[in-house]
Amino acid sequence: IMPVMTAALDVVPPELNNQATSLLNMLRQVGSSFGIAIMATVARTHQEMHYVRLAEKLTCDHPMLPELIARLRWGLAAYDPSGLWAVVAAQFHLQAAVYALADAFIPAVIFGILAVCGVGVLCCCRKMRIGRSTQQEEHADGTRFTQTLAHF
């Protein structure tokens, strides 16, 4: 985020630096809030989807089911053997949460790529501005004068 802010502030004229800094700080705070909200929403909705998909895959004829039941019964023998399916469901919820968090980082990566592109655009704007900041024009009478462009 800091390279984006630095590149953005380099483009701003010095007399507007205070306003640009406050605007960038406000946008950073609002953007962080929206980013967290988007990631939490994606994670929550995808967790439910992944849980359903994992539960659909576990059928009575699944090749790993006998081994899973044997391992869980051995681990639950000292406790309540009827809690076998509760343990399976809890494991599915944990695995679904891991898959959902991985899905939630996809929008974050997309926004990060967009930020890097923004830095590139701002750097190009700055180079173009520096290159054309002074222009020489010629009047009809043959005199030349240099015009400085204060803003874009």
mmCIF file of C-alpha atoms in Angstrom:
data_model
loop_
_atom_site.group_PDB
_atom_site.id
_atom_site.type_symbol
_atom_site.label_atom_id
_atom_site.label_comp_id
_atom_site.label_asym_id
_atom_site.label_seq_id
_atom_site.Cartn_x
_atom_site.Cartn_y
_atom_site.Cartn_z
ATOM 1 C CA ILE A 1 0.000 0.000 0.000
ATOM 2 C CA MET A 2 2.811 2.438 0.773
ATOM 3 C CA PRO A 3 4.262 2.445 -2.783
ATOM 4 C CA VAL A 4 0.794 3.274 -4.119
ATOM 5 C CA MET A 5 0.416 6.155 -1.655
ATOM 6 C CA THR A 6 3.916 7.457 -2.380
ATOM 7 C CA ALA A 7 3.353 7.326 -6.137
ATOM 8 C CA ALA A 8 -0.010 9.065 -5.745
ATOM 9 C CA LEU A 9 1.458 11.847 -3.614
ATOM 10 C CA ASP A 10 4.316 12.383 -6.061
ATOM 11 C CA VAL A 11 1.811 13.319 -8.759
ATOM 12 C CA VAL A 12 -0.008 15.865 -6.568
ATOM 13 C CA PRO A 13 1.186 19.491 -6.660
ATOM 14 C CA PRO A 14 2.856 20.613 -3.388
ATOM 15 C CA GLU A 15 0.117 23.114 -2.507
ATOM 16 C CA LEU A 16 -2.492 20.293 -2.518
ATOM 17 C CA ASN A 17 -0.365 17.861 -0.523
ATOM 18 C CA ASN A 18 -2.311 18.257 2.763
ATOM 19 C CA GLN A 19 -5.665 17.562 1.140
ATOM 20 C CA ALA A 20 -4.268 14.636 -0.851
ATOM 21 C CA THR A 21 -2.754 13.052 2.271
ATOM 22 C CA SER A 22 -6.039 13.271 4.193
ATOM 23 C CA LEU A 23 -7.979 11.912 1.226
ATOM 24 C CA LEU A 24 -5.574 8.985 0.816
ATOM 25 C CA ASN A 25 -5.735 8.150 4.539
ATOM 26 C CA MET A 26 -9.537 8.216 4.460
ATOM 27 C CA LEU A 27 -9.610 6.020 1.354
ATOM 28 C CA ARG A 28 -7.177 3.603 2.980
ATOM 29 C CA GLN A 29 -9.416 3.230 6.043
ATOM 30 C CA VAL A 30 -12.600 2.822 4.005
ATOM 31 C CA GLY A 31 -10.865 0.411 1.622
ATOM 32 C CA SER A 32 -9.609 -1.695 4.523
ATOM 33 C CA SER A 33 -13.120 -1.895 5.949
ATOM 34 C CA PHE A 34 -14.588 -2.933 2.613
ATOM 35 C CA GLY A 35 -11.789 -5.445 2.071
ATOM 36 C CA ILE A 36 -12.375 -7.120 5.417
ATOM 37 C CA ALA A 37 -16.126 -7.198 4.791
ATOM 38 C CA ILE A 38 -15.671 -8.739 1.346
ATOM 39 C CA MET A 39 -13.212 -11.361 2.607
ATOM 40 C CA ALA A 40 -15.463 -12.290 5.544
ATOM 41 C CA THR A 41 -18.506 -12.590 3.271
ATOM 42 C CA VAL A 42 -16.655 -14.749 0.764
ATOM 43 C CA ALA A 43 -15.239 -16.945 3.535
ATOM 44 C CA ARG A 44 -18.635 -17.460 5.198
ATOM 45 C CA THR A 45 -20.573 -18.260 2.032
ATOM 46 C CA HIS A 46 -17.838 -20.507 0.683
ATOM 47 C CA GLN A 47 -17.518 -22.367 3.994
ATOM 48 C CA GLU A 48 -21.129 -23.490 3.738
ATOM 49 C CA MET A 49 -20.635 -24.466 0.092
ATOM 50 C CA HIS A 50 -17.470 -26.472 0.835
ATOM 51 C CA TYR A 51 -19.127 -28.206 3.795
ATOM 52 C CA VAL A 52 -21.999 -29.355 1.584
ATOM 53 C CA ARG A 53 -19.582 -30.574 -1.092
ATOM 54 C CA LEU A 54 -17.483 -32.492 1.442
ATOM 55 C CA ALA A 55 -20.584 -34.035 2.993
ATOM 56 C CA GLU A 56 -21.874 -35.070 -0.454
ATOM 57 C CA LYS A 57 -18.647 -36.958 -1.138
ATOM 58 C CA LEU A 58 -18.934 -39.085 2.008
ATOM 59 C CA THR A 59 -21.376 -41.826 1.052
ATOM 60 C CA CYS A 60 -21.857 -45.326 2.365
ATOM 61 C CA ASP A 61 -19.848 -46.792 -0.512
ATOM 62 C CA HIS A 62 -16.931 -44.366 -0.171
ATOM 63 C CA PRO A 63 -13.668 -46.390 -0.144
ATOM 64 C CA MET A 64 -12.214 -44.492 2.829
ATOM 65 C CA LEU A 65 -15.315 -44.744 5.046
ATOM 66 C CA PRO A 66 -14.493 -48.057 6.802
ATOM 67 C CA GLU A 67 -10.971 -46.879 7.638
ATOM 68 C CA LEU A 68 -12.285 -43.511 8.884
ATOM 69 C CA ILE A 69 -14.882 -45.174 11.116
ATOM 70 C CA ALA A 70 -12.316 -47.615 12.495
ATOM 71 C CA ARG A 71 -9.883 -44.831 13.378
ATOM 72 C CA LEU A 72 -12.539 -42.641 14.940
ATOM 73 C CA ARG A 73 -14.054 -45.498 16.963
ATOM 74 C CA TRP A 74 -10.658 -46.404 18.287
ATOM 75 C CA GLY A 75 -10.086 -42.789 19.327
ATOM 76 C CA LEU A 76 -13.577 -42.456 20.806
ATOM 77 C CA ALA A 77 -13.679 -45.845 22.540
ATOM 78 C CA ALA A 78 -12.978 -44.295 25.928
ATOM 79 C CA TYR A 79 -15.577 -41.601 25.337
ATOM 80 C CA ASP A 80 -18.996 -41.736 23.738
ATOM 81 C CA PRO A 81 -19.067 -43.934 20.606
ATOM 82 C CA SER A 82 -22.269 -42.249 19.452
ATOM 83 C CA GLY A 83 -20.310 -39.016 18.928
ATOM 84 C CA LEU A 84 -18.626 -40.548 15.866
ATOM 85 C CA TRP A 85 -20.670 -38.579 13.349
ATOM 86 C CA ALA A 86 -20.331 -35.395 15.381
ATOM 87 C CA VAL A 87 -16.553 -35.736 15.111
ATOM 88 C CA VAL A 88 -16.837 -36.344 11.352
ATOM 89 C CA ALA A 89 -19.042 -33.262 10.989
ATOM 90 C CA ALA A 90 -16.603 -31.173 13.037
ATOM 91 C CA GLN A 91 -13.721 -32.308 10.826
ATOM 92 C CA PHE A 92 -15.743 -31.402 7.746
ATOM 93 C CA HIS A 93 -16.413 -27.943 9.208
ATOM 94 C CA LEU A 94 -12.706 -27.424 9.859
ATOM 95 C CA GLN A 95 -11.731 -28.555 6.367
ATOM 96 C CA ALA A 96 -14.459 -26.397 4.827
ATOM 97 C CA ALA A 97 -13.151 -23.381 6.786
ATOM 98 C CA VAL A 98 -9.645 -23.943 5.407
ATOM 99 C CA TYR A 99 -10.976 -24.141 1.841
ATOM 100 C CA ALA A 100 -13.125 -21.027 2.410
ATOM 101 C CA LEU A 101 -10.184 -18.971 3.701
ATOM 102 C CA ALA A 102 -8.204 -19.970 0.640
ATOM 103 C CA ASP A 103 -11.123 -18.779 -1.513
ATOM 104 C CA ALA A 104 -11.341 -15.499 0.413
ATOM 105 C CA PHE A 105 -7.803 -14.552 -0.543
ATOM 106 C CA ILE A 106 -8.640 -14.629 -4.258
ATOM 107 C CA PRO A 107 -10.305 -11.171 -4.181
ATOM 108 C CA ALA A 108 -7.388 -9.892 -2.090
ATOM 109 C CA VAL A 109 -4.934 -11.051 -4.751
ATOM 110 C CA ILE A 110 -7.049 -9.431 -7.472
ATOM 111 C CA PHE A 111 -7.106 -6.116 -5.587
ATOM 112 C CA GLY A 112 -3.353 -6.394 -5.012
ATOM 113 C CA ILE A 113 -2.739 -6.848 -8.731
ATOM 114 C CA LEU A 114 -4.951 -3.838 -9.433
ATOM 115 C CA ALA A 115 -2.934 -1.801 -6.916
ATOM 116 C CA VAL A 116 0.322 -2.735 -8.651
ATOM 117 C CA CYS A 117 -1.216 -1.680 -11.977
ATOM 118 C CA GLY A 118 -2.256 1.596 -10.333
ATOM 119 C CA VAL A 119 1.321 2.243 -9.248
ATOM 120 C CA GLY A 120 2.461 1.703 -12.818
ATOM 121 C CA VAL A 121 -0.128 4.123 -14.167
ATOM 122 C CA LEU A 122 0.747 6.764 -11.571
ATOM 123 C CA CYS A 123 4.455 6.445 -12.323
ATOM 124 C CA CYS A 124 3.766 6.809 -16.059
ATOM 125 C CA CYS A 125 1.593 9.894 -15.380
ATOM 126 C CA ARG A 126 4.390 11.429 -13.361
ATOM 127 C CA LYS A 127 6.958 10.810 -16.098
ATOM 128 C CA MET A 128 4.635 12.273 -18.720
ATOM 129 C CA ARG A 129 3.951 15.290 -16.495
ATOM 130 C CA ILE A 130 7.661 15.912 -15.939
ATOM 131 C CA GLY A 131 8.320 15.538 -19.656
ATOM 132 C CA ARG A 132 5.714 18.113 -20.648
ATOM 133 C CA SER A 133 5.877 20.432 -17.649
ATOM 134 C CA THR A 134 7.537 23.134 -19.712
ATOM 135 C CA GLN A 135 6.470 23.840 -23.252
ATOM 136 C CA GLN A 136 7.744 26.474 -25.595
ATOM 137 C CA GLU A 137 5.220 28.184 -27.791
ATOM 138 C CA GLU A 138 5.761 30.578 -30.617
ATOM 139 C CA HIS A 139 3.499 33.562 -31.246
ATOM 140 C CA ALA A 140 2.483 34.789 -34.649
ATOM 141 C CA ASP A 141 5.047 37.610 -34.413
ATOM 142 C CA GLY A 142 7.908 35.136 -33.980
ATOM 143 C CA THR A 143 8.532 35.593 -30.240
ATOM 144 C CA ARG A 144 8.878 32.520 -28.045
ATOM 145 C CA PHE A 145 7.819 32.063 -24.459
ATOM 146 C CA THR A 146 7.938 29.169 -22.023
ATOM 147 C CA GLN A 147 4.725 28.090 -20.350
ATOM 148 C CA THR A 148 4.874 26.064 -17.151
ATOM 149 C CA LEU A 149 1.973 23.720 -16.548
ATOM 150 C CA ALA A 150 1.097 23.828 -12.873
ATOM 151 C CA HIS A 151 -1.489 21.047 -13.027
ATOM 152 C CA PHE A 152 -2.252 18.175 -15.361
#
